Amino acid sequence: MKPVEGRKRVIIEEVQPQVDCGRYPAKRILGDVVAVTAAVFGDGHDRVSARLLYRHSSETEWRSAPLTPLTNDLWTVTLTADKLGDWLFTIEAWVDHFATWCADLQKRLAAQPTSDPPSPATDSQDIPLALRAGALLLGHAARRANGPDRELLAHAATDLDQLADRNATKYDSPLSEEVVALAAQYPDLAFATRYRQELHLWVDRERARYSTWYELFPRSTSPDPTRHGTFADVKALLPSIAAMGFDVLYLPPIHPIGTAFRKGRNNSMTSTQDDPGSPWAIGSQQGGHKSIHSQLGTSRDFDALVAATRDLGMEIALDIAFQCSPDHPWVTEHPDWFVIRPDGSIQYAENPPKKYQDIYPLNFESPDWRGLWEAMRDVFNHWIRRDVGIFRVDNPHTKALPFWEWCIAEIHKKYPDVIFLAEAFTRPHVMYALAKAGFTQSYTYFTWRNTRDELQEYFEELSKPPVANFFHPNLWPNTPDILHATLQKGGPPAFKQRLILAATLGANYGIYGPAFELCENVPAKPGSEEYLNSEKYEIRHWDRSASHSLAPLITQVNQIRRDNPALHSDGSLHFHPADNPNILCYSKSTGDNRILVAVNLDPTQEQAGWIDLDLKQLAIPHDENFEIEDLLTGIHYHWHDRSNYVALNPDVMPAHIFRLIRPPNSEDKLNVAATTQATQVTRPEEEE
């Protein structure tokens, strides 16, 4: 195929960041300095220049910034994401004849003879001709310039012509750095190459990258065990939840619950009049997804809860579950939004042999799919107008992916700060596709990664490109649906271990409480991950003041997260080897804030071993002493060089969260000697 313009000689490849060849936007956070890289090259020895073109989607004019060469034809530049929403960027590159001329002229000047008079072999016309060529290039640049710049460049071109007329025997460099820089601002782009597409960058607010979630059932918050909990009861608990260090309060569905085929306790197929039903069986004569369960309160009560939450620096995350009870208004108003069976009845949810007669899934192949899509989008808009800015979406992988891509984009056009969390316990490709389609955060497989190798392999995948360009993980050690065997068998040490792992491996994490802080660990039956007496099917009364509660530790861990910026993101996560497979060691760093975590993965007994630190990653010189502080205990230690020893008793504390302090000088050593003597750990063979 013959090109439209064969004089465009520069090739642009490997532009990053991009996701799936530019099909989806890469994701960053407001205020991020975004590094853009590309391979840029041309034929021959001519110099090449390149620039980044970028703009927010609300802007019409491109901003630009020059790329800087690295090595092997790789170039880089940064932009600051200073506005929420959609950004566009691309690369433009060209053969830079003026830069080529400058480089060649310097070679000619350096090759001038040192003898006086010059050797007869010297071509006296070589440099004057080069000067005239430079004058032509500067003249062209002057015509592309405006105002004073035009005059300065034209004057510089005249100076070169006049210098060439002198026919000197030896020449000095004729151009100042200022003139060279000015000419570079007006390049000849007649034959510039533009990268084949405009790439997108989506910029979220900070809470997309760093958040701490607490889930509770409002109906279980009443201080009176005989009464259904209300929004007012939740509001009364807000100060204690905020004091624990949580900034997102996640509420399961707050809508009316159907009565047809209502589930009883422990997911029983039969229910009594006193059974409240599952909040995920949405819809009754009181309304559907835009309505509030009457026993929780009124719309005004909900608004008061949202406002009180924001007053404490927190946000409400609302569960959106697109499924309907048989009593939902959509069932009678839009029966074609559901699958109709041959006998004329509506297909309920099932995973044979399991049946969920209390839930009707939606039909995304409905003839009225456009009406269905719009109704679902309007559910989000309804709650956004009530000042909800975060949504946890139930089972999004069971809804059409094209719907999510359309719906989230539609909402983000008007509300770019809205955050969507995908409860996507599904296959990796589907989970990642949801993130690419617009979901801000996602649940992960963290719950089922328990050995050192499993955890390291998984989190190296999540924290590095290409996945890190579009996927913000949110780690949950438990949910109302998932009580993992580790928690069932490991008791409080396992809860502590999984808490610290979630809170430090992930910048986003959450717990389902109060079940978690009270170490609720009895399954519905052996081999099941369902809770016995699950709060999904009954109202529970929790003793939040119980002496065995992990609330003090949770509060401490969350304060450590807040105090240490290294734990506010995942990109710096780095694993350090240990000689004991039961010990997982990793670090995160931001500037001078360096956090090192060592976790005993065995909740049943003490584990000890030697950690082999990657000193370069921690910015520690070899053969140096350095000081660390365990933020969980306040104890300071002196460590030396790469190899250091830890011993972790899970009944005491299954982990260290160390903050690295600058290498101590001699005065520091004197000051801390008394405290470190009692806490210094030595090799077992050196103990007396």
PDB file of C-alpha atoms in Angstrom, residues 146-248:
ATOM      1  CA  ASN A 146       5.609  35.424  16.279  1.00  0.00           C
ATOM      2  CA  GLY A 147       6.393  38.782  17.867  1.00  0.00           C
ATOM      3  CA  PRO A 148       9.809  39.298  19.471  1.00  0.00           C
ATOM      4  CA  ASP A 149      10.800  35.658  18.852  1.00  0.00           C
ATOM      5  CA  ARG A 150      10.515  36.231  15.098  1.00  0.00           C
ATOM      6  CA  GLU A 151      12.841  39.217  15.285  1.00  0.00           C
ATOM      7  CA  LEU A 152      15.405  37.404  17.421  1.00  0.00           C
ATOM      8  CA  LEU A 153      15.539  34.390  15.104  1.00  0.00           C
ATOM      9  CA  ALA A 154      15.708  36.535  11.983  1.00  0.00           C
ATOM     10  CA  HIS A 155      18.553  38.530  13.526  1.00  0.00           C
ATOM     11  CA  ALA A 156      20.396  35.291  14.380  1.00  0.00           C
ATOM     12  CA  ALA A 157      19.991  34.105  10.766  1.00  0.00           C
ATOM     13  CA  THR A 158      21.477  37.392   9.504  1.00  0.00           C
ATOM     14  CA  ASP A 159      24.401  37.022  11.893  1.00  0.00           C
ATOM     15  CA  LEU A 160      25.189  33.577  10.450  1.00  0.00           C
ATOM     16  CA  ASP A 161      25.126  34.901   6.885  1.00  0.00           C
ATOM     17  CA  GLN A 162      27.433  37.778   7.834  1.00  0.00           C
ATOM     18  CA  LEU A 163      29.798  35.389   9.624  1.00  0.00           C
ATOM     19  CA  ALA A 164      29.944  33.202   6.515  1.00  0.00           C
ATOM     20  CA  ASP A 165      30.858  36.237   4.396  1.00  0.00           C
ATOM     21  CA  ARG A 166      33.981  36.863   6.450  1.00  0.00           C
ATOM     22  CA  ASN A 167      35.666  33.722   5.142  1.00  0.00           C
ATOM     23  CA  ALA A 168      37.691  33.404   8.329  1.00  0.00           C
ATOM     24  CA  THR A 169      40.488  30.902   8.808  1.00  0.00           C
ATOM     25  CA  LYS A 170      38.981  29.713  12.111  1.00  0.00           C
ATOM     26  CA  TYR A 171      35.472  29.895  13.570  1.00  0.00           C
ATOM     27  CA  ASP A 172      34.078  29.826  17.097  1.00  0.00           C
ATOM     28  CA  SER A 173      30.637  28.492  17.949  1.00  0.00           C
ATOM     29  CA  PRO A 174      28.288  31.128  16.498  1.00  0.00           C
ATOM     30  CA  LEU A 175      25.039  30.455  18.403  1.00  0.00           C
ATOM     31  CA  SER A 176      24.106  30.997  22.020  1.00  0.00           C
ATOM     32  CA  GLU A 177      22.180  28.405  24.021  1.00  0.00           C
ATOM     33  CA  GLU A 178      19.275  30.853  24.152  1.00  0.00           C
ATOM     34  CA  VAL A 179      18.994  31.033  20.353  1.00  0.00           C
ATOM     35  CA  VAL A 180      19.214  27.253  20.013  1.00  0.00           C
ATOM     36  CA  ALA A 181      16.447  26.799  22.623  1.00  0.00           C
ATOM     37  CA  LEU A 182      14.309  29.462  20.943  1.00  0.00           C
ATOM     38  CA  ALA A 183      14.610  27.829  17.527  1.00  0.00           C
ATOM     39  CA  ALA A 184      13.570  24.496  19.072  1.00  0.00           C
ATOM     40  CA  GLN A 185      10.266  26.088  20.068  1.00  0.00           C
ATOM     41  CA  TYR A 186       9.340  26.533  16.400  1.00  0.00           C
ATOM     42  CA  PRO A 187      10.111  23.195  14.750  1.00  0.00           C
ATOM     43  CA  ASP A 188       9.337  22.337  11.143  1.00  0.00           C
ATOM     44  CA  LEU A 189       6.396  19.923  11.455  1.00  0.00           C
ATOM     45  CA  ALA A 190       5.624  19.640   7.752  1.00  0.00           C
ATOM     46  CA  PHE A 191       6.677  16.001   7.747  1.00  0.00           C
ATOM     47  CA  ALA A 192       6.078  15.186  11.417  1.00  0.00           C
ATOM     48  CA  THR A 193       4.756  11.749  12.329  1.00  0.00           C
ATOM     49  CA  ARG A 194       1.778  11.576  14.690  1.00  0.00           C
ATOM     50  CA  TYR A 195       1.312   8.353  16.679  1.00  0.00           C
ATOM     51  CA  ARG A 196      -1.449   6.282  15.127  1.00  0.00           C
ATOM     52  CA  GLN A 197      -3.985   7.008  17.882  1.00  0.00           C
ATOM     53  CA  GLU A 198      -4.893   9.294  20.724  1.00  0.00           C
ATOM     54  CA  LEU A 199      -4.586   7.354  23.964  1.00  0.00           C
ATOM     55  CA  HIS A 200      -6.767   7.882  27.023  1.00  0.00           C
ATOM     56  CA  LEU A 201      -5.873   8.352  30.670  1.00  0.00           C
ATOM     57  CA  TRP A 202      -8.564   8.256  33.346  1.00  0.00           C
ATOM     58  CA  VAL A 203      -7.838  10.298  36.483  1.00  0.00           C
ATOM     59  CA  ASP A 204      -9.603   9.355  39.730  1.00  0.00           C
ATOM     60  CA  ARG A 205      -9.636  11.016  43.121  1.00  0.00           C
ATOM     61  CA  GLU A 206      -7.271   9.833  45.857  1.00  0.00           C
ATOM     62  CA  ARG A 207      -9.800   7.505  47.515  1.00  0.00           C
ATOM     63  CA  ALA A 208      -9.679   5.303  44.429  1.00  0.00           C
ATOM     64  CA  ARG A 209      -6.100   4.372  45.336  1.00  0.00           C
ATOM     65  CA  TYR A 210      -6.211   4.541  49.127  1.00  0.00           C
ATOM     66  CA  SER A 211      -9.283   3.664  51.218  1.00  0.00           C
ATOM     67  CA  THR A 212     -10.224   1.715  54.343  1.00  0.00           C
ATOM     68  CA  TRP A 213     -13.667   0.075  54.296  1.00  0.00           C
ATOM     69  CA  TYR A 214     -15.949  -1.149  57.065  1.00  0.00           C
ATOM     70  CA  GLU A 215     -19.058  -3.178  56.217  1.00  0.00           C
ATOM     71  CA  LEU A 216     -22.028  -3.541  58.524  1.00  0.00           C
ATOM     72  CA  PHE A 217     -25.719  -4.443  58.306  1.00  0.00           C
ATOM     73  CA  PRO A 218     -27.801  -1.451  59.454  1.00  0.00           C
ATOM     74  CA  ARG A 219     -30.587  -3.724  60.674  1.00  0.00           C
ATOM     75  CA  SER A 220     -28.155  -5.276  63.200  1.00  0.00           C
ATOM     76  CA  THR A 221     -27.074  -1.987  64.788  1.00  0.00           C
ATOM     77  CA  SER A 222     -29.863  -1.501  67.319  1.00  0.00           C
ATOM     78  CA  PRO A 223     -28.682  -1.423  70.959  1.00  0.00           C
ATOM     79  CA  ASP A 224     -31.960  -3.178  71.761  1.00  0.00           C
ATOM     80  CA  PRO A 225     -31.713  -6.829  70.588  1.00  0.00           C
ATOM     81  CA  THR A 226     -35.510  -6.955  70.192  1.00  0.00           C
ATOM     82  CA  ARG A 227     -35.634  -4.065  67.723  1.00  0.00           C
ATOM     83  CA  HIS A 228     -34.746  -3.709  64.029  1.00  0.00           C
ATOM     84  CA  GLY A 229     -31.766  -1.389  63.530  1.00  0.00           C
ATOM     85  CA  THR A 230     -32.191   1.972  61.824  1.00  0.00           C
ATOM     86  CA  PHE A 231     -30.146   4.635  60.073  1.00  0.00           C
ATOM     87  CA  ALA A 232     -30.240   6.565  63.349  1.00  0.00           C
ATOM     88  CA  ASP A 233     -28.573   3.586  65.062  1.00  0.00           C
ATOM     89  CA  VAL A 234     -25.870   3.521  62.399  1.00  0.00           C
ATOM     90  CA  LYS A 235     -25.383   7.255  62.848  1.00  0.00           C
ATOM     91  CA  ALA A 236     -24.813   6.692  66.564  1.00  0.00           C
ATOM     92  CA  LEU A 237     -22.052   4.189  65.756  1.00  0.00           C
ATOM     93  CA  LEU A 238     -20.250   6.469  63.303  1.00  0.00           C
ATOM     94  CA  PRO A 239     -17.855   8.075  65.823  1.00  0.00           C
ATOM     95  CA  SER A 240     -16.575   4.676  66.979  1.00  0.00           C
ATOM     96  CA  ILE A 241     -16.141   3.440  63.407  1.00  0.00           C
ATOM     97  CA  ALA A 242     -14.320   6.632  62.440  1.00  0.00           C
ATOM     98  CA  ALA A 243     -12.148   6.305  65.556  1.00  0.00           C
ATOM     99  CA  MET A 244     -11.090   2.847  64.322  1.00  0.00           C
ATOM    100  CA  GLY A 245      -9.640   4.558  61.255  1.00  0.00           C
ATOM    101  CA  PHE A 246     -12.164   3.682  58.553  1.00  0.00           C
ATOM    102  CA  ASP A 247     -13.020   6.201  55.860  1.00  0.00           C
ATOM    103  CA  VAL A 248     -15.670   4.218  53.924  1.00  0.00           C
TER     104      VAL A 248
END
